[in-house]
mmCIF file of C-alpha atoms and ligand atoms in Angstrom:
data_model
loop_
_atom_site.group_PDB
_atom_site.id
_atom_site.type_symbol
_atom_site.label_atom_id
_atom_site.label_comp_id
_atom_site.label_asym_id
_atom_site.label_seq_id
_atom_site.Cartn_x
_atom_site.Cartn_y
_atom_site.Cartn_z
ATOM 1 C CA MET H 1 99.894 80.421 85.745
ATOM 2 C CA SER H 2 103.746 79.838 84.126
ATOM 3 C CA THR H 3 104.255 76.689 86.549
ATOM 4 C CA GLY H 4 100.910 75.246 85.446
ATOM 5 C CA LYS H 5 100.750 74.838 89.439
ATOM 6 C CA ARG H 6 96.930 75.808 90.827
ATOM 7 C CA PHE H 7 97.630 76.988 93.628
ATOM 8 C CA LYS H 8 95.475 77.089 96.989
ATOM 9 C CA ILE H 9 95.806 80.694 99.781
ATOM 10 C CA ALA H 10 93.824 80.076 103.045
ATOM 11 C CA SER H 11 92.586 83.601 104.403
ATOM 12 C CA ILE H 12 91.346 83.266 107.724
ATOM 13 C CA GLY H 13 89.272 86.098 109.612
ATOM 14 C CA ALA H 14 86.235 86.458 106.379
ATOM 15 C CA GLY H 15 86.298 90.547 107.852
ATOM 16 C CA ASN H 16 87.010 93.725 106.393
ATOM 17 C CA VAL H 17 89.713 92.877 105.116
ATOM 18 C CA GLY H 18 89.770 89.456 104.925
ATOM 19 C CA ALA H 19 87.584 89.399 102.030
ATOM 20 C CA SER H 20 89.002 91.878 100.920
ATOM 21 C CA VAL H 21 91.951 89.342 100.799
ATOM 22 C CA ALA H 22 89.568 86.560 98.936
ATOM 23 C CA GLN H 23 88.672 88.878 96.850
ATOM 24 C CA TYR H 24 91.690 90.603 95.587
ATOM 25 C CA CYS H 25 93.005 87.186 95.516
ATOM 26 C CA LEU H 26 90.148 86.041 92.810
ATOM 27 C CA GLU H 27 90.341 88.743 90.569
ATOM 28 C CA GLU H 28 94.222 89.006 90.371
ATOM 29 C CA GLU H 29 93.778 84.825 89.630
ATOM 30 C CA LEU H 30 96.514 84.327 92.078
ATOM 31 C CA GLY H 31 94.560 80.972 92.964
ATOM 32 C CA ASP H 32 91.769 79.689 94.645
ATOM 33 C CA VAL H 33 90.665 80.916 98.228
ATOM 34 C CA VAL H 34 89.600 79.328 101.163
ATOM 35 C CA LEU H 35 87.681 81.503 103.879
ATOM 36 C CA THR H 36 87.466 80.596 107.182
ATOM 37 C CA ASP H 37 85.774 82.303 110.058
ATOM 38 C CA ILE H 38 84.180 81.033 113.007
ATOM 39 C CA VAL H 39 81.585 82.732 113.155
ATOM 40 C CA GLU H 40 79.080 80.322 110.575
ATOM 41 C CA GLY H 41 77.366 81.625 107.545
ATOM 42 C CA LEU H 42 80.058 84.745 107.735
ATOM 43 C CA PRO H 43 82.584 82.741 105.520
ATOM 44 C CA GLN H 44 80.454 80.369 103.395
ATOM 45 C CA GLY H 45 77.696 83.735 102.751
ATOM 46 C CA LYS H 46 80.648 85.655 101.591
ATOM 47 C CA ALA H 47 83.008 83.395 99.281
ATOM 48 C CA LEU H 48 79.636 82.240 97.626
ATOM 49 C CA ASP H 49 78.403 86.539 96.870
ATOM 50 C CA LEU H 50 82.130 86.129 95.627
ATOM 51 C CA THR H 51 81.790 83.448 93.446
ATOM 52 C CA GLU H 52 78.865 84.867 91.817
ATOM 53 C CA ALA H 53 80.999 87.835 90.899
ATOM 54 C CA GLY H 54 82.903 86.074 88.830
ATOM 55 C CA PRO H 55 81.569 85.928 85.861
ATOM 56 C CA ILE H 56 80.726 89.873 86.188
ATOM 57 C CA ARG H 57 84.550 90.135 87.136
ATOM 58 C CA GLY H 58 85.884 87.420 84.723
ATOM 59 C CA TYR H 59 87.380 85.220 86.966
ATOM 60 C CA SER H 60 87.696 81.418 87.638
ATOM 61 C CA SER H 61 88.827 80.316 90.944
ATOM 62 C CA GLN H 62 86.993 78.803 93.073
ATOM 63 C CA CYS H 63 86.129 80.209 96.887
ATOM 64 C CA ILE H 64 85.324 78.282 98.836
ATOM 65 C CA GLY H 65 83.422 79.694 102.635
ATOM 66 C CA THR H 66 84.885 77.023 105.493
ATOM 67 C CA ASN H 67 84.563 76.894 109.963
ATOM 68 C CA ASP H 68 86.521 73.732 109.857
ATOM 69 C CA TYR H 69 90.651 74.505 109.598
ATOM 70 C CA LYS H 70 90.808 71.042 107.809
ATOM 71 C CA ASP H 71 90.161 72.502 104.068
ATOM 72 C CA ILE H 72 92.673 74.072 104.776
ATOM 73 C CA GLU H 73 94.873 71.673 104.244
ATOM 74 C CA GLY H 74 98.160 71.656 101.598
ATOM 75 C CA CYS H 75 97.551 75.945 101.272
ATOM 76 C CA ASP H 76 100.544 77.160 100.135
ATOM 77 C CA VAL H 77 100.218 80.368 101.203
ATOM 78 C CA ALA H 78 97.667 81.152 104.711
ATOM 79 C CA VAL H 79 97.129 85.204 105.541
ATOM 80 C CA VAL H 80 95.904 86.101 108.707
ATOM 81 C CA THR H 81 93.754 88.899 109.746
ATOM 82 C CA ALA H 82 91.306 86.898 112.449
ATOM 83 C CA GLY H 83 90.721 89.123 115.622
ATOM 84 C CA LEU H 84 89.407 91.268 117.946
ATOM 85 C CA PRO H 85 88.602 95.326 117.218
ATOM 86 C CA ARG H 86 89.865 97.248 120.091
ATOM 87 C CA LYS H 87 86.557 98.734 121.547
ATOM 88 C CA PRO H 88 86.108 101.401 123.435
ATOM 89 C CA GLY H 89 87.416 100.637 127.955
ATOM 90 C CA MET H 90 89.308 97.551 126.228
ATOM 91 C CA THR H 91 92.859 98.405 127.393
ATOM 92 C CA ARG H 92 95.570 98.200 125.119
ATOM 93 C CA LEU H 93 96.644 95.074 127.160
ATOM 94 C CA ASP H 94 93.091 92.962 126.760
ATOM 95 C CA LEU H 95 93.428 93.713 122.978
ATOM 96 C CA LEU H 96 97.254 91.738 122.385
ATOM 97 C CA GLU H 97 95.514 89.479 125.397
ATOM 98 C CA LYS H 98 92.914 88.273 123.479
ATOM 99 C CA ASN H 99 93.805 88.747 119.851
ATOM 100 C CA GLY H 100 96.990 86.410 121.533
ATOM 101 C CA ARG H 101 95.234 83.605 121.895
ATOM 102 C CA ILE H 102 93.210 84.084 118.677
ATOM 103 C CA VAL H 103 96.019 84.089 116.809
ATOM 104 C CA SER H 104 97.970 81.498 118.806
ATOM 105 C CA GLY H 105 95.074 79.034 118.025
ATOM 106 C CA ILE H 106 95.282 79.070 114.178
ATOM 107 C CA CYS H 107 99.087 77.984 113.838
ATOM 108 C CA GLU H 108 98.301 75.350 115.181
ATOM 109 C CA ASN H 109 95.842 74.853 112.986
ATOM 110 C CA ILE H 110 97.836 75.800 110.344
ATOM 111 C CA LYS H 111 100.741 73.518 111.267
ATOM 112 C CA LYS H 112 98.407 70.743 111.452
ATOM 113 C CA TYR H 113 97.232 70.749 108.258
ATOM 114 C CA ALA H 114 99.303 73.331 105.736
ATOM 115 C CA PRO H 115 102.756 72.812 107.557
ATOM 116 C CA ASP H 116 104.850 74.039 103.478
ATOM 117 C CA ALA H 117 102.695 77.145 103.889
ATOM 118 C CA THR H 118 104.200 81.046 104.140
ATOM 119 C CA VAL H 119 102.085 82.683 105.883
ATOM 120 C CA ILE H 120 101.597 86.734 105.950
ATOM 121 C CA ILE H 121 100.103 88.007 109.578
ATOM 122 C CA VAL H 122 98.317 91.708 109.207
ATOM 123 C CA THR H 123 95.865 91.031 112.697
ATOM 124 C CA ASN H 124 97.059 94.089 115.704
ATOM 125 C CA PRO H 125 99.778 94.413 117.086
ATOM 126 C CA LEU H 126 101.094 93.346 113.950
ATOM 127 C CA ASP H 127 104.681 93.329 115.130
ATOM 128 C CA VAL H 128 104.123 91.054 117.875
ATOM 129 C CA MET H 129 101.192 89.132 116.798
ATOM 130 C CA VAL H 130 103.650 87.972 114.227
ATOM 131 C CA TYR H 131 106.396 86.899 116.196
ATOM 132 C CA LEU H 132 103.419 85.532 118.241
ATOM 133 C CA ALA H 133 102.123 83.624 115.262
ATOM 134 C CA GLN H 134 106.991 83.157 114.325
ATOM 135 C CA LYS H 135 107.501 81.606 117.624
ATOM 136 C CA LYS H 136 104.167 78.584 117.785
ATOM 137 C CA LEU H 137 104.147 77.775 114.150
ATOM 138 C CA GLY H 138 108.093 77.117 114.808
ATOM 139 C CA PHE H 139 108.063 76.943 111.624
ATOM 140 C CA PRO H 140 111.580 79.280 109.149
ATOM 141 C CA PRO H 141 111.353 82.599 110.035
ATOM 142 C CA GLU H 142 111.372 83.204 105.840
ATOM 143 C CA ARG H 143 107.906 81.707 105.256
ATOM 144 C CA VAL H 144 106.308 84.431 108.366
ATOM 145 C CA ILE H 145 105.629 87.594 107.590
ATOM 146 C CA GLY H 146 104.200 90.614 109.031
ATOM 147 C CA MET H 147 101.842 92.973 106.288
ATOM 148 C CA ALA H 148 102.432 96.404 107.363
ATOM 149 C CA GLY H 149 105.576 97.932 105.760
ATOM 150 C CA CYS H 150 103.024 97.637 102.180
ATOM 151 C CA LEU H 151 100.359 99.379 103.274
ATOM 152 C CA ASP H 152 102.741 102.374 104.529
ATOM 153 C CA SER H 153 104.582 103.143 102.283
ATOM 154 C CA ALA H 154 101.387 102.728 99.624
ATOM 155 C CA ARG H 155 99.505 105.378 101.985
ATOM 156 C CA MET H 156 102.656 107.614 101.448
ATOM 157 C CA ARG H 157 102.315 106.726 97.814
ATOM 158 C CA SER H 158 99.777 107.932 97.794
ATOM 159 C CA PHE H 159 99.649 111.454 99.879
ATOM 160 C CA VAL H 160 102.775 112.705 97.460
ATOM 161 C CA ALA H 161 101.427 111.611 94.718
ATOM 162 C CA MET H 162 97.693 114.301 95.954
ATOM 163 C CA GLU H 163 100.168 116.819 97.131
ATOM 164 C CA LEU H 164 101.932 116.352 94.210
ATOM 165 C CA GLY H 165 99.528 115.781 91.120
ATOM 166 C CA VAL H 166 101.351 113.071 89.966
ATOM 167 C CA SER H 167 100.707 109.881 88.537
ATOM 168 C CA MET H 168 100.832 107.302 92.692
ATOM 169 C CA LYS H 169 101.869 104.682 89.505
ATOM 170 C CA ASN H 170 105.375 107.318 89.301
ATOM 171 C CA VAL H 171 106.117 107.621 93.974
ATOM 172 C CA ASP H 172 108.187 105.108 95.298
ATOM 173 C CA THR H 173 109.055 104.899 99.013
ATOM 174 C CA MET H 174 110.069 103.327 101.611
ATOM 175 C CA VAL H 175 109.126 102.491 105.203
ATOM 176 C CA LEU H 176 111.196 100.955 108.361
ATOM 177 C CA GLY H 177 110.265 100.142 111.560
ATOM 178 C CA SER H 178 106.461 98.954 114.170
ATOM 179 C CA HIS H 179 102.723 99.413 112.629
ATOM 180 C CA GLY H 180 101.962 102.613 114.598
ATOM 181 C CA ASP H 181 102.830 106.009 115.401
ATOM 182 C CA ASP H 182 106.370 104.828 116.209
ATOM 183 C CA MET H 183 106.772 103.751 112.785
ATOM 184 C CA VAL H 184 110.486 105.470 110.697
ATOM 185 C CA PRO H 185 109.083 106.603 106.388
ATOM 186 C CA LEU H 186 112.106 107.463 104.943
ATOM 187 C CA PRO H 187 111.852 110.693 102.700
ATOM 188 C CA HIS H 188 114.894 110.234 101.227
ATOM 189 C CA TYR H 189 113.986 106.851 99.832
ATOM 190 C CA THR H 190 110.618 108.332 99.020
ATOM 191 C CA THR H 191 111.078 109.037 94.591
ATOM 192 C CA VAL H 192 109.193 109.802 91.477
ATOM 193 C CA SER H 193 109.846 108.549 88.332
ATOM 194 C CA GLY H 194 113.536 108.266 90.375
ATOM 195 C CA ILE H 195 113.646 111.575 91.286
ATOM 196 C CA PRO H 196 114.052 111.980 95.609
ATOM 197 C CA ILE H 197 111.194 114.184 96.404
ATOM 198 C CA THR H 198 113.470 115.519 98.771
ATOM 199 C CA LYS H 199 114.050 117.847 95.506
ATOM 200 C CA LEU H 200 110.335 118.374 94.768
ATOM 201 C CA LEU H 201 108.826 119.547 97.681
ATOM 202 C CA PRO H 202 109.217 121.408 100.496
ATOM 203 C CA GLN H 203 110.487 120.452 104.301
ATOM 204 C CA GLU H 204 107.289 121.088 105.925
ATOM 205 C CA LYS H 205 105.746 119.496 103.046
ATOM 206 C CA ILE H 206 107.512 115.998 103.525
ATOM 207 C CA ASP H 207 107.346 116.164 107.557
ATOM 208 C CA ALA H 208 103.325 116.834 107.065
ATOM 209 C CA ILE H 209 102.929 113.403 104.827
ATOM 210 C CA VAL H 210 105.620 111.359 106.855
ATOM 211 C CA ASP H 211 103.332 112.109 109.572
ATOM 212 C CA ARG H 212 100.532 111.833 108.042
ATOM 213 C CA THR H 213 101.923 108.646 106.931
ATOM 214 C CA ARG H 214 102.257 107.755 110.777
ATOM 215 C CA LYS H 215 99.081 108.349 111.730
ATOM 216 C CA GLY H 216 96.609 106.583 108.422
ATOM 217 C CA GLY H 217 94.758 104.353 110.302
ATOM 218 C CA GLY H 218 93.625 106.575 112.920
ATOM 219 C CA GLU H 219 92.215 108.917 110.109
ATOM 220 C CA ILE H 220 90.979 105.983 108.330
ATOM 221 C CA VAL H 221 89.454 104.855 111.790
ATOM 222 C CA ALA H 222 87.982 108.575 112.525
ATOM 223 C CA LEU H 223 86.326 108.771 109.003
ATOM 224 C CA LEU H 224 84.575 104.678 109.367
ATOM 225 C CA LYS H 225 83.885 105.728 113.593
ATOM 226 C CA THR H 226 82.738 102.333 113.708
ATOM 227 C CA GLY H 227 85.407 99.766 112.043
ATOM 228 C CA SER H 228 89.285 100.435 111.013
ATOM 229 C CA ALA H 229 90.594 100.270 106.814
ATOM 230 C CA PHE H 230 89.960 97.022 104.616
ATOM 231 C CA TYR H 231 91.035 98.578 100.761
ATOM 232 C CA ALA H 232 94.384 99.637 101.216
ATOM 233 C CA PRO H 233 95.540 96.070 103.839
ATOM 234 C CA GLY H 234 93.621 94.036 101.816
ATOM 235 C CA ALA H 235 95.725 95.109 98.465
ATOM 236 C CA SER H 236 98.810 94.486 100.793
ATOM 237 C CA ALA H 237 98.368 91.596 101.892
ATOM 238 C CA VAL H 238 97.728 90.545 98.485
ATOM 239 C CA ARG H 239 100.729 92.062 96.805
ATOM 240 C CA MET H 240 102.455 90.158 99.643
ATOM 241 C CA VAL H 241 101.064 87.435 98.065
ATOM 242 C CA GLN H 242 101.231 87.705 94.573
ATOM 243 C CA SER H 243 105.239 88.090 95.045
ATOM 244 C CA ILE H 244 105.402 84.486 97.105
ATOM 245 C CA ILE H 245 102.887 82.196 94.601
ATOM 246 C CA ARG H 246 104.900 83.609 91.179
ATOM 247 C CA ASP H 247 108.698 84.370 92.992
ATOM 248 C CA GLU H 248 108.413 88.080 91.148
ATOM 249 C CA LYS H 249 111.245 88.351 93.920
ATOM 250 C CA GLN H 250 109.396 91.873 94.769
ATOM 251 C CA LEU H 251 111.258 94.690 97.199
ATOM 252 C CA LEU H 252 108.053 95.194 98.808
ATOM 253 C CA PRO H 253 108.202 96.941 102.785
ATOM 254 C CA CYS H 254 107.898 93.586 105.003
ATOM 255 C CA ALA H 255 107.596 92.757 109.274
ATOM 256 C CA ALA H 256 110.382 90.202 108.877
ATOM 257 C CA TYR H 257 113.299 88.190 111.775
ATOM 258 C CA LEU H 258 116.045 90.413 111.644
ATOM 259 C CA ASN H 259 119.697 88.653 113.134
ATOM 260 C CA GLY H 260 121.502 91.284 113.369
ATOM 261 C CA GLN H 261 120.010 93.553 110.310
ATOM 262 C CA TYR H 262 119.976 96.891 111.779
ATOM 263 C CA GLY H 263 121.750 96.229 115.073
ATOM 264 C CA LEU H 264 118.345 94.417 116.364
ATOM 265 C CA SER H 265 117.848 90.638 116.995
ATOM 266 C CA ASP H 266 115.138 87.747 117.849
ATOM 267 C CA ILE H 267 112.490 90.718 116.474
ATOM 268 C CA TYR H 268 109.932 91.202 114.059
ATOM 269 C CA MET H 269 110.522 94.614 112.633
ATOM 270 C CA GLY H 270 109.095 96.091 108.537
ATOM 271 C CA VAL H 271 112.513 96.094 106.711
ATOM 272 C CA PRO H 272 112.807 96.313 103.194
ATOM 273 C CA CYS H 273 112.313 92.204 101.826
ATOM 274 C CA VAL H 274 112.425 90.346 98.826
ATOM 275 C CA LEU H 275 109.998 88.253 98.712
ATOM 276 C CA GLY H 276 109.269 84.930 96.611
ATOM 277 C CA LYS H 277 108.875 81.603 97.000
ATOM 278 C CA ASP H 278 110.985 80.807 99.830
ATOM 279 C CA GLY H 279 109.083 83.407 101.684
ATOM 280 C CA VAL H 280 111.141 86.525 102.800
ATOM 281 C CA GLU H 281 114.474 85.978 100.271
ATOM 282 C CA GLN H 282 116.343 88.816 101.187
ATOM 283 C CA ILE H 283 116.250 91.731 103.734
ATOM 284 C CA LEU H 284 118.105 94.756 102.705
ATOM 285 C CA GLU H 285 120.474 96.760 105.264
ATOM 286 C CA LEU H 286 119.993 100.475 104.084
ATOM 287 C CA GLU H 287 121.711 103.829 104.582
ATOM 288 C CA ILE H 288 120.015 104.913 107.274
ATOM 289 C CA SER H 289 120.371 108.457 109.236
ATOM 290 C CA ASP H 290 121.436 108.696 113.211
ATOM 291 C CA ALA H 291 117.721 110.513 114.155
ATOM 292 C CA ASP H 292 116.479 106.804 111.693
ATOM 293 C CA ARG H 293 117.964 104.637 113.676
ATOM 294 C CA THR H 294 117.092 105.896 117.029
ATOM 295 C CA SER H 295 113.442 105.646 116.460
ATOM 296 C CA LEU H 296 113.376 102.650 114.774
ATOM 297 C CA HIS H 297 115.010 101.200 118.305
ATOM 298 C CA GLN H 298 112.522 103.114 119.666
ATOM 299 C CA SER H 299 109.976 101.351 117.809
ATOM 300 C CA ALA H 300 111.627 98.039 118.619
ATOM 301 C CA GLN H 301 111.430 98.764 121.928
ATOM 302 C CA GLU H 302 107.898 98.951 122.117
ATOM 303 C CA VAL H 303 107.984 96.465 120.189
ATOM 304 C CA ARG H 304 109.322 94.487 123.181
ATOM 305 C CA THR H 305 107.046 95.612 125.797
ATOM 306 C CA GLY H 306 104.566 94.251 124.009
ATOM 307 C CA ILE H 307 106.694 90.897 123.683
ATOM 308 C CA ASP H 308 106.996 90.847 127.425
ATOM 309 C CA GLU H 309 103.354 91.180 127.918
ATOM 310 C CA LEU H 310 102.817 88.594 125.688
ATOM 311 C CA LYS H 311 105.309 86.714 127.681
ATOM 312 C CA SER H 312 103.636 87.594 131.521
ATOM 313 C CA ILE H 313 100.898 86.866 130.510
ATOM 314 C CA GLY H 314 101.975 83.276 129.616
ATOM 315 C CA ILE H 315 100.672 83.538 126.083
ATOM 316 C CA LEU H 316 104.738 82.829 124.787
HETATM 317 N N1 APR D 1 89.274 82.287 113.295
HETATM 318 C C1 APR D 1 88.666 82.911 113.156
HETATM 319 N N2 APR D 1 88.363 84.256 113.198
HETATM 320 C C2 APR D 1 87.799 84.010 113.776
HETATM 321 C C3 APR D 1 88.562 84.401 114.935
HETATM 322 C C4 APR D 1 88.799 82.736 115.253
HETATM 323 N N3 APR D 1 89.613 82.531 116.765
HETATM 324 N N4 APR D 1 88.066 84.762 115.787
HETATM 325 C C5 APR D 1 88.070 85.763 115.468
HETATM 326 N N5 APR D 1 87.948 85.809 114.193
HETATM 327 C C6 APR D 1 87.055 86.995 112.940
HETATM 328 C C7 APR D 1 85.926 87.543 112.851
HETATM 329 O O1 APR D 1 84.992 86.508 113.243
HETATM 330 C C8 APR D 1 85.867 88.336 112.314
HETATM 331 O O2 APR D 1 85.329 87.513 111.057
HETATM 332 O O3 APR D 1 88.220 87.894 112.383
HETATM 333 C C9 APR D 1 87.299 88.713 111.679
HETATM 334 C C10 APR D 1 88.118 89.763 112.026
HETATM 335 O O4 APR D 1 87.218 90.883 110.980
HETATM 336 P P1 APR D 1 87.139 92.489 112.109
HETATM 337 O O5 APR D 1 86.600 92.354 113.030
HETATM 338 O O6 APR D 1 85.594 92.910 110.155
HETATM 339 O O7 APR D 1 88.620 93.220 111.165
HETATM 340 P P2 APR D 1 89.145 93.663 110.418
HETATM 341 O O8 APR D 1 88.189 95.172 109.947
HETATM 342 O O9 APR D 1 88.873 92.390 108.817
HETATM 343 O O10 APR D 1 90.167 94.098 110.646
HETATM 344 C C11 APR D 1 91.330 92.289 110.903
HETATM 345 O O11 APR D 1 93.149 93.398 110.280
HETATM 346 O O12 APR D 1 94.308 95.135 109.738
HETATM 347 C C12 APR D 1 93.775 94.084 110.663
HETATM 348 O O13 APR D 1 93.565 96.054 112.943
HETATM 349 C C13 APR D 1 93.100 95.084 112.052
HETATM 350 O O14 APR D 1 93.536 93.767 113.580
HETATM 351 C C14 APR D 1 92.460 93.644 112.740
HETATM 352 C C15 APR D 1 92.472 93.086 111.161
#
């Protein structure tokens, strides 16, 4: 690493996504990892297991597991995946309340032990949770970022590659908006080695890819039956960690705090961001069609409903 600094990454929540975050950070040698959870033994067990994989996978970064937030002290980046999944019989508002309380509590600890960290929120409902986290942390908004667009655009990249029979590495996509059925995939900004997909695929195939991207999370849940996706979400969060820690200035779709961009203010939404050592260092405002702008504003409305609900139950 060019700076010679040994970085520290906190992965808060040692469930499926949190453990994947730890694994990919270790494999990329991004820094030492502190895996944190409320369940005793879980983060310790996973951290030890990951440590024991080190000699084979060839990494030497350290990984510890803990139930004590003091151990995240001074971390450079904190990735928050802690939360409950939606269970049968649970309303959307129940989930919002439960995860809202979990994220609020975690933010208190991040504020106490790692006031200079850049924080990446993964817990769903993402756009609302990242807004809540920024308000609770009181950190500059560029240091509190939501992971969603990276995952949604990775899904779209794989679907385009599968359809065309080309390498996924050659496909670039951009997805705006909130994380969920209201997201706004942008086929006009989707290319294969520089060639717009509008020149490579008929409209009905593009529409099907857009639809599959929107429902990408649900597709995995339907297959797994007892949980939700974790490899691609973990990998997506780690791509963001990497760009921040190595100051790579990657242009990635992330949920960022908007202050007038795309005609939206005081809200977190998925937009193209340049990520570097200072977090979100730039937000790009793309030219988009009227229809995409309308969809973006509709998806913002959904997010505002969630924020209002958090306010109505006194969490915000
Ligand atoms: N502090 C720390 N960890 C907590 C807390 C808390 N207050 N509350 C819950 N957790 C932990 C749980 O003990 C569990 O180990 O969060 C972990 C969540 O892990 P999983 O249930 O496996 O969920 P996962 O699949 O990892 O998803 C986590 O990411 O993609 C999103 O929608 C997903 O919101 C969900 C989150």
